[in-house]
Short mmCIF file of N, CA and C in Angstrom, two decimals:
data_model
loop_
_atom_site.label_atom_id
_atom_site.label_comp_id
_atom_site.label_asym_id
_atom_site.label_seq_id
_atom_site.Cartn_x
_atom_site.Cartn_y
_atom_site.Cartn_z
N UNK A 214 -27.42 12.83 -46.52
CA UNK A 214 -27.43 12.49 -45.16
C UNK A 214 -25.87 12.36 -44.56
N UNK A 215 -25.21 13.27 -43.48
CA UNK A 215 -24.13 12.55 -43.04
C UNK A 215 -23.81 11.72 -42.16
N UNK A 216 -23.24 10.86 -42.41
CA UNK A 216 -22.85 9.69 -41.49
C UNK A 216 -21.46 9.74 -40.85
N UNK A 217 -21.49 9.79 -39.10
CA UNK A 217 -20.33 10.04 -38.59
C UNK A 217 -19.60 8.59 -37.91
N UNK A 218 -18.56 8.59 -38.66
CA UNK A 218 -17.83 7.19 -37.97
C UNK A 218 -16.87 7.56 -36.88
N UNK A 219 -16.91 6.66 -36.31
CA UNK A 219 -15.60 6.68 -34.62
C UNK A 219 -14.41 6.28 -35.62
N UNK A 220 -13.67 7.03 -35.45
CA UNK A 220 -11.84 6.69 -36.09
C UNK A 220 -11.82 5.45 -35.15
N UNK A 221 -10.69 4.66 -35.78
CA UNK A 221 -10.12 3.61 -35.29
C UNK A 221 -9.18 4.05 -33.95
N UNK A 222 -9.22 3.55 -32.75
CA UNK A 222 -8.39 3.56 -31.70
C UNK A 222 -6.98 3.91 -32.05
N UNK A 223 -6.31 4.92 -31.71
CA UNK A 223 -4.58 5.04 -31.84
C UNK A 223 -4.18 4.44 -30.93
N UNK A 224 -2.56 4.18 -31.14
CA UNK A 224 -1.87 3.64 -30.16
C UNK A 224 -0.88 4.31 -29.42
N UNK A 225 -1.00 5.60 -29.85
CA UNK A 225 -0.11 6.54 -29.08
C UNK A 225 -0.88 7.41 -27.92
N UNK A 226 -1.77 8.10 -27.95
CA UNK A 226 -2.62 8.73 -26.79
C UNK A 226 -3.94 8.78 -27.05
N UNK A 227 -4.63 8.31 -25.93
CA UNK A 227 -6.10 8.42 -26.24
C UNK A 227 -6.91 9.57 -26.73
N UNK A 228 -7.80 9.37 -27.51
CA UNK A 228 -8.52 10.40 -27.90
C UNK A 228 -9.63 11.07 -26.79
N UNK A 229 -9.92 12.29 -26.69
CA UNK A 229 -10.72 13.19 -25.73
C UNK A 229 -12.05 12.28 -25.46
N UNK A 230 -12.53 11.66 -26.69
CA UNK A 230 -14.01 11.26 -26.38
C UNK A 230 -13.50 9.75 -25.68
N UNK A 231 -12.52 9.34 -25.50
CA UNK A 231 -12.48 8.13 -24.73
C UNK A 231 -12.31 8.13 -23.24
N UNK A 232 -12.02 9.55 -22.73
CA UNK A 232 -11.99 9.97 -21.16
C UNK A 232 -13.22 10.70 -20.77
N UNK A 233 -13.97 9.94 -19.77
CA UNK A 233 -15.11 10.43 -19.35
C UNK A 233 -15.06 10.80 -17.68
N UNK A 234 -15.68 11.58 -17.21
CA UNK A 234 -15.77 11.92 -15.82
C UNK A 234 -17.11 11.40 -15.30
N UNK A 235 -16.93 10.37 -14.15
CA UNK A 235 -17.58 9.23 -13.78
C UNK A 235 -18.27 10.35 -12.54
N UNK A 236 -17.53 11.06 -11.67
CA UNK A 236 -18.05 12.02 -10.86
C UNK A 236 -16.91 12.82 -10.16
N UNK A 237 -17.06 13.60 -9.10
CA UNK A 237 -16.41 14.59 -8.65
C UNK A 237 -16.93 14.95 -7.08
N UNK A 238 -15.90 14.60 -6.34
CA UNK A 238 -16.23 15.46 -4.83
C UNK A 238 -14.93 15.15 -3.91
N UNK A 239 -14.86 15.90 -2.84
CA UNK A 239 -13.92 15.78 -1.90
C UNK A 239 -12.27 16.11 -2.49
N UNK A 240 -12.55 17.08 -3.74
CA UNK A 240 -11.31 17.47 -4.17
C UNK A 240 -10.76 16.71 -5.35
N UNK A 241 -11.33 15.67 -5.45
CA UNK A 241 -10.95 14.85 -6.62
C UNK A 241 -11.91 14.48 -8.06
N UNK A 242 -11.49 14.17 -9.02
CA UNK A 242 -12.27 13.77 -9.95
C UNK A 242 -11.98 12.10 -10.20
N UNK A 243 -13.06 11.54 -10.44
CA UNK A 243 -13.05 9.82 -10.77
C UNK A 243 -13.26 10.07 -12.65
N UNK A 244 -12.20 9.58 -13.22
CA UNK A 244 -12.24 9.28 -14.65
C UNK A 244 -12.60 8.07 -15.15
N UNK A 245 -13.08 7.65 -16.30
CA UNK A 245 -12.94 6.46 -16.81
C UNK A 245 -12.22 6.68 -18.51
N UNK A 246 -11.62 5.69 -18.60
CA UNK A 246 -11.05 5.65 -20.39
C UNK A 246 -11.11 4.62 -20.77
N UNK A 247 -11.69 4.57 -22.03
CA UNK A 247 -11.69 3.18 -22.87
C UNK A 247 -10.51 3.20 -23.68
N UNK A 248 -9.74 2.08 -23.79
CA UNK A 248 -8.60 2.25 -24.93
C UNK A 248 -8.45 0.69 -25.59
N UNK A 249 -7.83 1.00 -26.54
CA UNK A 249 -7.46 -0.57 -27.34
C UNK A 249 -5.81 -0.99 -27.26
N UNK A 250 -5.22 -0.03 -26.45
CA UNK A 250 -3.98 -0.15 -25.86
C UNK A 250 -3.65 -1.13 -24.68
N UNK A 251 -2.83 -1.85 -24.38
CA UNK A 251 -2.54 -2.24 -23.84
C UNK A 251 -2.26 -1.88 -22.44
N UNK A 252 -2.45 -2.35 -21.12
CA UNK A 252 -2.11 -1.62 -19.92
C UNK A 252 -0.47 -1.13 -19.69
N UNK A 253 0.28 -1.79 -20.57
CA UNK A 253 1.78 -1.79 -20.43
C UNK A 253 1.98 -0.25 -21.14
N UNK A 254 0.94 -0.05 -22.10
CA UNK A 254 1.20 1.06 -23.13
C UNK A 254 0.56 2.30 -22.17
N UNK A 255 -0.51 2.03 -21.49
CA UNK A 255 -1.10 2.94 -20.79
C UNK A 255 -0.10 3.51 -19.64
N UNK A 256 0.47 2.60 -19.19
CA UNK A 256 1.38 2.87 -17.96
C UNK A 256 2.60 3.52 -18.41
N UNK A 257 3.11 3.61 -19.61
CA UNK A 257 4.21 4.12 -20.20
C UNK A 257 4.12 5.79 -19.98
N UNK A 258 5.16 6.69 -19.79
CA UNK A 258 5.49 7.94 -19.25
C UNK A 258 4.61 8.50 -20.78
N UNK A 259 3.97 9.43 -20.33
CA UNK A 259 3.35 10.47 -21.64
C UNK A 259 1.97 10.01 -22.13
N UNK A 260 1.50 8.86 -21.87
CA UNK A 260 0.43 8.37 -22.49
C UNK A 260 -1.02 9.21 -22.49
N UNK A 261 -1.11 9.95 -21.00
CA UNK A 261 -2.11 10.91 -20.67
C UNK A 261 -1.84 12.06 -21.06
N UNK A 262 -0.80 12.73 -21.48
CA UNK A 262 -0.05 14.19 -21.39
C UNK A 262 -1.09 15.07 -22.36
N UNK A 263 -1.84 14.34 -23.20
CA UNK A 263 -2.79 15.07 -24.09
C UNK A 263 -3.76 15.56 -23.25
N UNK A 264 -4.00 15.11 -21.75
CA UNK A 264 -5.02 15.48 -20.98
C UNK A 264 -4.43 16.49 -19.72
N UNK A 265 -3.45 16.69 -20.04
CA UNK A 265 -2.73 17.66 -18.90
C UNK A 265 -3.70 18.98 -18.48
N UNK A 266 -4.53 19.40 -19.15
CA UNK A 266 -5.41 20.48 -18.64
C UNK A 266 -6.62 20.15 -17.98
N UNK A 267 -6.67 18.84 -18.08
CA UNK A 267 -7.88 18.10 -17.50
C UNK A 267 -7.73 17.22 -15.86
N UNK A 268 -6.49 16.52 -15.88
CA UNK A 268 -6.10 15.81 -15.18
C UNK A 268 -5.37 16.34 -13.86
N UNK A 269 -6.15 16.42 -12.71
CA UNK A 269 -5.01 17.02 -11.48
C UNK A 269 -4.67 16.13 -10.94
N UNK A 270 -3.61 16.35 -9.93
CA UNK A 270 -2.93 15.59 -8.96
C UNK A 270 -4.16 15.07 -8.03
N UNK A 271 -4.28 13.76 -7.74
CA UNK A 271 -5.07 13.36 -6.56
C UNK A 271 -6.33 12.49 -7.34
N UNK A 272 -6.74 13.05 -8.63
CA UNK A 272 -7.77 12.57 -9.55
C UNK A 272 -7.51 10.76 -9.50
N UNK A 273 -8.54 10.40 -9.60
CA UNK A 273 -8.67 8.74 -9.92
C UNK A 273 -9.02 8.58 -11.50
N UNK A 274 -8.24 7.07 -11.79
CA UNK A 274 -8.32 7.17 -13.24
C UNK A 274 -8.77 5.90 -13.34
N UNK A 275 -9.75 5.01 -14.21
CA UNK A 275 -10.16 3.71 -14.30
C UNK A 275 -10.03 3.57 -15.89
N UNK A 276 -9.37 2.70 -16.15
CA UNK A 276 -9.05 2.54 -17.59
C UNK A 276 -9.24 1.20 -17.73
N UNK A 277 -9.99 0.84 -19.01
CA UNK A 277 -10.85 -0.37 -19.67
C UNK A 277 -10.02 -0.80 -20.84
N UNK A 278 -9.11 -1.56 -21.18
CA UNK A 278 -8.91 -2.00 -22.28
C UNK A 278 -9.89 -2.92 -22.88
N UNK A 279 -10.36 -2.44 -24.06
CA UNK A 279 -11.34 -3.17 -24.80
C UNK A 279 -10.74 -3.71 -26.41
N UNK A 280 -11.51 -4.84 -26.97
CA UNK A 280 -10.68 -5.17 -27.98
C UNK A 280 -11.18 -4.09 -29.47
N UNK A 281 -10.35 -3.66 -30.49
CA UNK A 281 -10.27 -3.17 -31.36
C UNK A 281 -11.44 -1.91 -31.11
N UNK A 282 -12.25 -2.09 -32.65
CA UNK A 282 -13.48 -1.30 -32.69
C UNK A 282 -14.23 -1.05 -31.40
N UNK A 283 -14.24 -1.90 -30.31
CA UNK A 283 -15.05 -1.45 -29.26
C UNK A 283 -14.44 -0.76 -28.40
N UNK A 284 -13.42 -0.04 -28.52
CA UNK A 284 -12.83 0.84 -27.87
C UNK A 284 -13.54 2.27 -27.47
N UNK A 285 -14.46 2.26 -28.50
CA UNK A 285 -15.47 3.51 -28.39
C UNK A 285 -16.67 3.55 -27.84
N UNK A 286 -17.39 2.10 -27.72
CA UNK A 286 -18.77 1.57 -26.89
C UNK A 286 -18.45 1.50 -25.44
N UNK A 287 -19.51 1.89 -24.86
CA UNK A 287 -19.84 1.44 -23.76
C UNK A 287 -20.61 0.06 -23.32
N UNK A 288 -20.20 -0.54 -22.45
CA UNK A 288 -20.46 -1.88 -22.29
C UNK A 288 -19.88 -2.81 -23.25
N UNK A 289 -18.79 -2.59 -23.60
CA UNK A 289 -18.16 -3.23 -24.67
C UNK A 289 -17.94 -4.75 -24.56
N UNK A 290 -18.42 -5.80 -25.44
CA UNK A 290 -18.20 -7.18 -25.26
C UNK A 290 -16.84 -7.72 -25.25
N UNK A 291 -15.92 -6.83 -25.93
CA UNK A 291 -14.54 -7.01 -25.98
C UNK A 291 -13.65 -6.90 -25.02
N UNK A 292 -14.05 -6.72 -23.48
CA UNK A 292 -13.30 -6.65 -22.55
C UNK A 292 -12.05 -7.36 -22.35
N UNK A 293 -10.87 -6.65 -22.02
CA UNK A 293 -9.53 -7.57 -22.16
C UNK A 293 -8.81 -7.26 -20.87
N UNK A 294 -8.97 -6.32 -20.47
CA UNK A 294 -8.00 -5.96 -19.02
C UNK A 294 -8.77 -4.69 -18.46
N UNK A 295 -8.38 -4.21 -17.14
CA UNK A 295 -8.70 -2.99 -16.42
C UNK A 295 -7.75 -3.00 -15.45
N UNK A 296 -7.49 -1.54 -14.89
CA UNK A 296 -6.32 -1.17 -13.92
C UNK A 296 -7.08 0.40 -13.47
N UNK A 297 -6.73 0.46 -12.20
CA UNK A 297 -7.15 2.18 -11.60
C UNK A 297 -5.88 2.56 -11.27
N UNK A 298 -5.94 3.84 -11.75
CA UNK A 298 -4.73 4.71 -10.96
C UNK A 298 -4.86 5.75 -10.67
N UNK A 299 -4.12 6.35 -10.05
CA UNK A 299 -4.23 7.85 -9.15
C UNK A 299 -3.11 8.73 -10.17
N UNK A 300 -3.60 9.86 -10.27
CA UNK A 300 -2.79 10.78 -10.97
C UNK A 300 -1.50 11.73 -10.05
N UNK A 301 -0.60 11.54 -10.34
CA UNK A 301 0.44 12.34 -9.65
C UNK A 301 0.72 13.63 -9.98
N UNK A 302 0.88 13.74 -11.23
CA UNK A 302 1.20 15.19 -11.93
C UNK A 302 0.15 15.68 -12.83
N UNK A 303 0.00 16.79 -13.16
CA UNK A 303 -0.77 17.37 -14.40
C UNK A 303 -1.67 18.71 -13.84
N UNK A 304 -2.26 19.13 -14.83
CA UNK A 304 -2.97 20.39 -14.43
C UNK A 304 -2.45 21.15 -15.29
N UNK A 305 -3.17 22.41 -15.86
CA UNK A 305 -2.46 23.55 -16.32
C UNK A 305 -1.53 23.19 -17.51
N UNK A 306 -1.85 22.08 -18.15
CA UNK A 306 -0.94 21.68 -19.40
C UNK A 306 0.13 20.93 -18.91
N UNK A 307 0.37 20.60 -17.76
CA UNK A 307 1.83 19.86 -17.41
C UNK A 307 1.85 18.68 -18.08
N UNK A 308 2.72 17.73 -17.89
CA UNK A 308 2.84 16.52 -18.37
C UNK A 308 1.83 15.48 -17.36
N UNK A 309 1.44 14.59 -17.35
CA UNK A 309 0.47 13.63 -16.85
C UNK A 309 1.47 12.41 -16.44
N UNK A 310 1.45 12.42 -14.87
CA UNK A 310 2.37 10.83 -14.32
C UNK A 310 1.22 10.19 -13.48
N UNK A 311 0.99 9.24 -14.02
CA UNK A 311 0.07 8.34 -13.14
C UNK A 311 0.95 7.18 -12.33
N UNK A 312 0.13 6.63 -11.38
CA UNK A 312 0.71 5.51 -10.58
C UNK A 312 -0.44 4.51 -10.34
N UNK A 313 -0.02 3.31 -10.34
CA UNK A 313 -1.07 2.19 -10.42
C UNK A 313 -1.71 2.06 -8.90
N UNK A 314 -3.10 2.09 -8.82
CA UNK A 314 -3.63 2.00 -7.63
C UNK A 314 -3.97 0.35 -7.19
N UNK A 315 -4.15 -0.53 -8.26
CA UNK A 315 -4.68 -2.02 -8.22
C UNK A 315 -3.78 -2.46 -9.16
N UNK A 316 -3.85 -4.02 -8.96
CA UNK A 316 -3.36 -4.97 -9.88
C UNK A 316 -3.90 -4.72 -11.71
N UNK A 317 -3.20 -5.00 -12.15
CA UNK A 317 -3.88 -5.24 -13.58
C UNK A 317 -4.64 -6.43 -13.69
N UNK A 318 -6.22 -6.26 -14.02
CA UNK A 318 -7.31 -7.59 -14.04
C UNK A 318 -7.41 -7.71 -15.68
N UNK A 319 -6.85 -9.04 -15.84
CA UNK A 319 -6.89 -9.73 -17.13
C UNK A 319 -7.95 -10.62 -17.51
N UNK A 320 -8.59 -10.41 -18.35
CA UNK A 320 -9.65 -11.50 -18.81
C UNK A 320 -9.16 -12.57 -19.23
N UNK A 321 -9.61 -13.75 -19.04
CA UNK A 321 -8.85 -15.23 -19.05
C UNK A 321 -9.15 -15.20 -20.64
N UNK A 322 -7.99 -15.83 -21.39
CA UNK A 322 -8.20 -16.14 -22.74
C UNK A 322 -9.22 -17.16 -23.20
N UNK A 323 -9.98 -17.07 -23.78
CA UNK A 323 -11.08 -18.24 -24.04
C UNK A 323 -10.43 -19.12 -25.39
N UNK A 324 -10.20 -20.36 -25.10
CA UNK A 324 -9.79 -21.40 -26.05
C UNK A 324 -10.80 -22.26 -26.56
N UNK A 325 -10.91 -22.75 -27.42
CA UNK A 325 -12.02 -23.72 -28.00
C UNK A 325 -11.58 -25.10 -27.39
N UNK A 326 -12.21 -26.06 -27.45
CA UNK A 326 -12.11 -27.43 -27.03
C UNK A 326 -11.30 -28.32 -28.41
N UNK A 327 -10.59 -28.83 -28.09
CA UNK A 327 -9.72 -29.50 -29.13
C UNK A 327 -10.71 -30.36 -29.85
N UNK A 328 -10.74 -30.74 -30.82
CA UNK A 328 -11.78 -31.56 -32.03
C UNK A 328 -11.07 -32.70 -31.72
#
């Protein structure tokens, strides 16, 4: 029996399986991506260049940062942060430039009560 495991998330560019179409209409596509990378890394130039053939100007991109191995799971209990972006450049293999549409939403850090 062959067991397929999901590789650990990379900190360079997201893997294609981490980018999913939510819907498309009115000339743009709504995407969602899971990543273990911080939003600062996601916002860095070139982060989505590996998806230059898929992302087009005007597309919307929701990114959710999750903890470690949970980066490949839906409804991850390891939610850390989220942010929405618009794609400014891309398509036909061009570099992908994104711009934030919302502020980064960060999950409050859970601390244990002092003993």
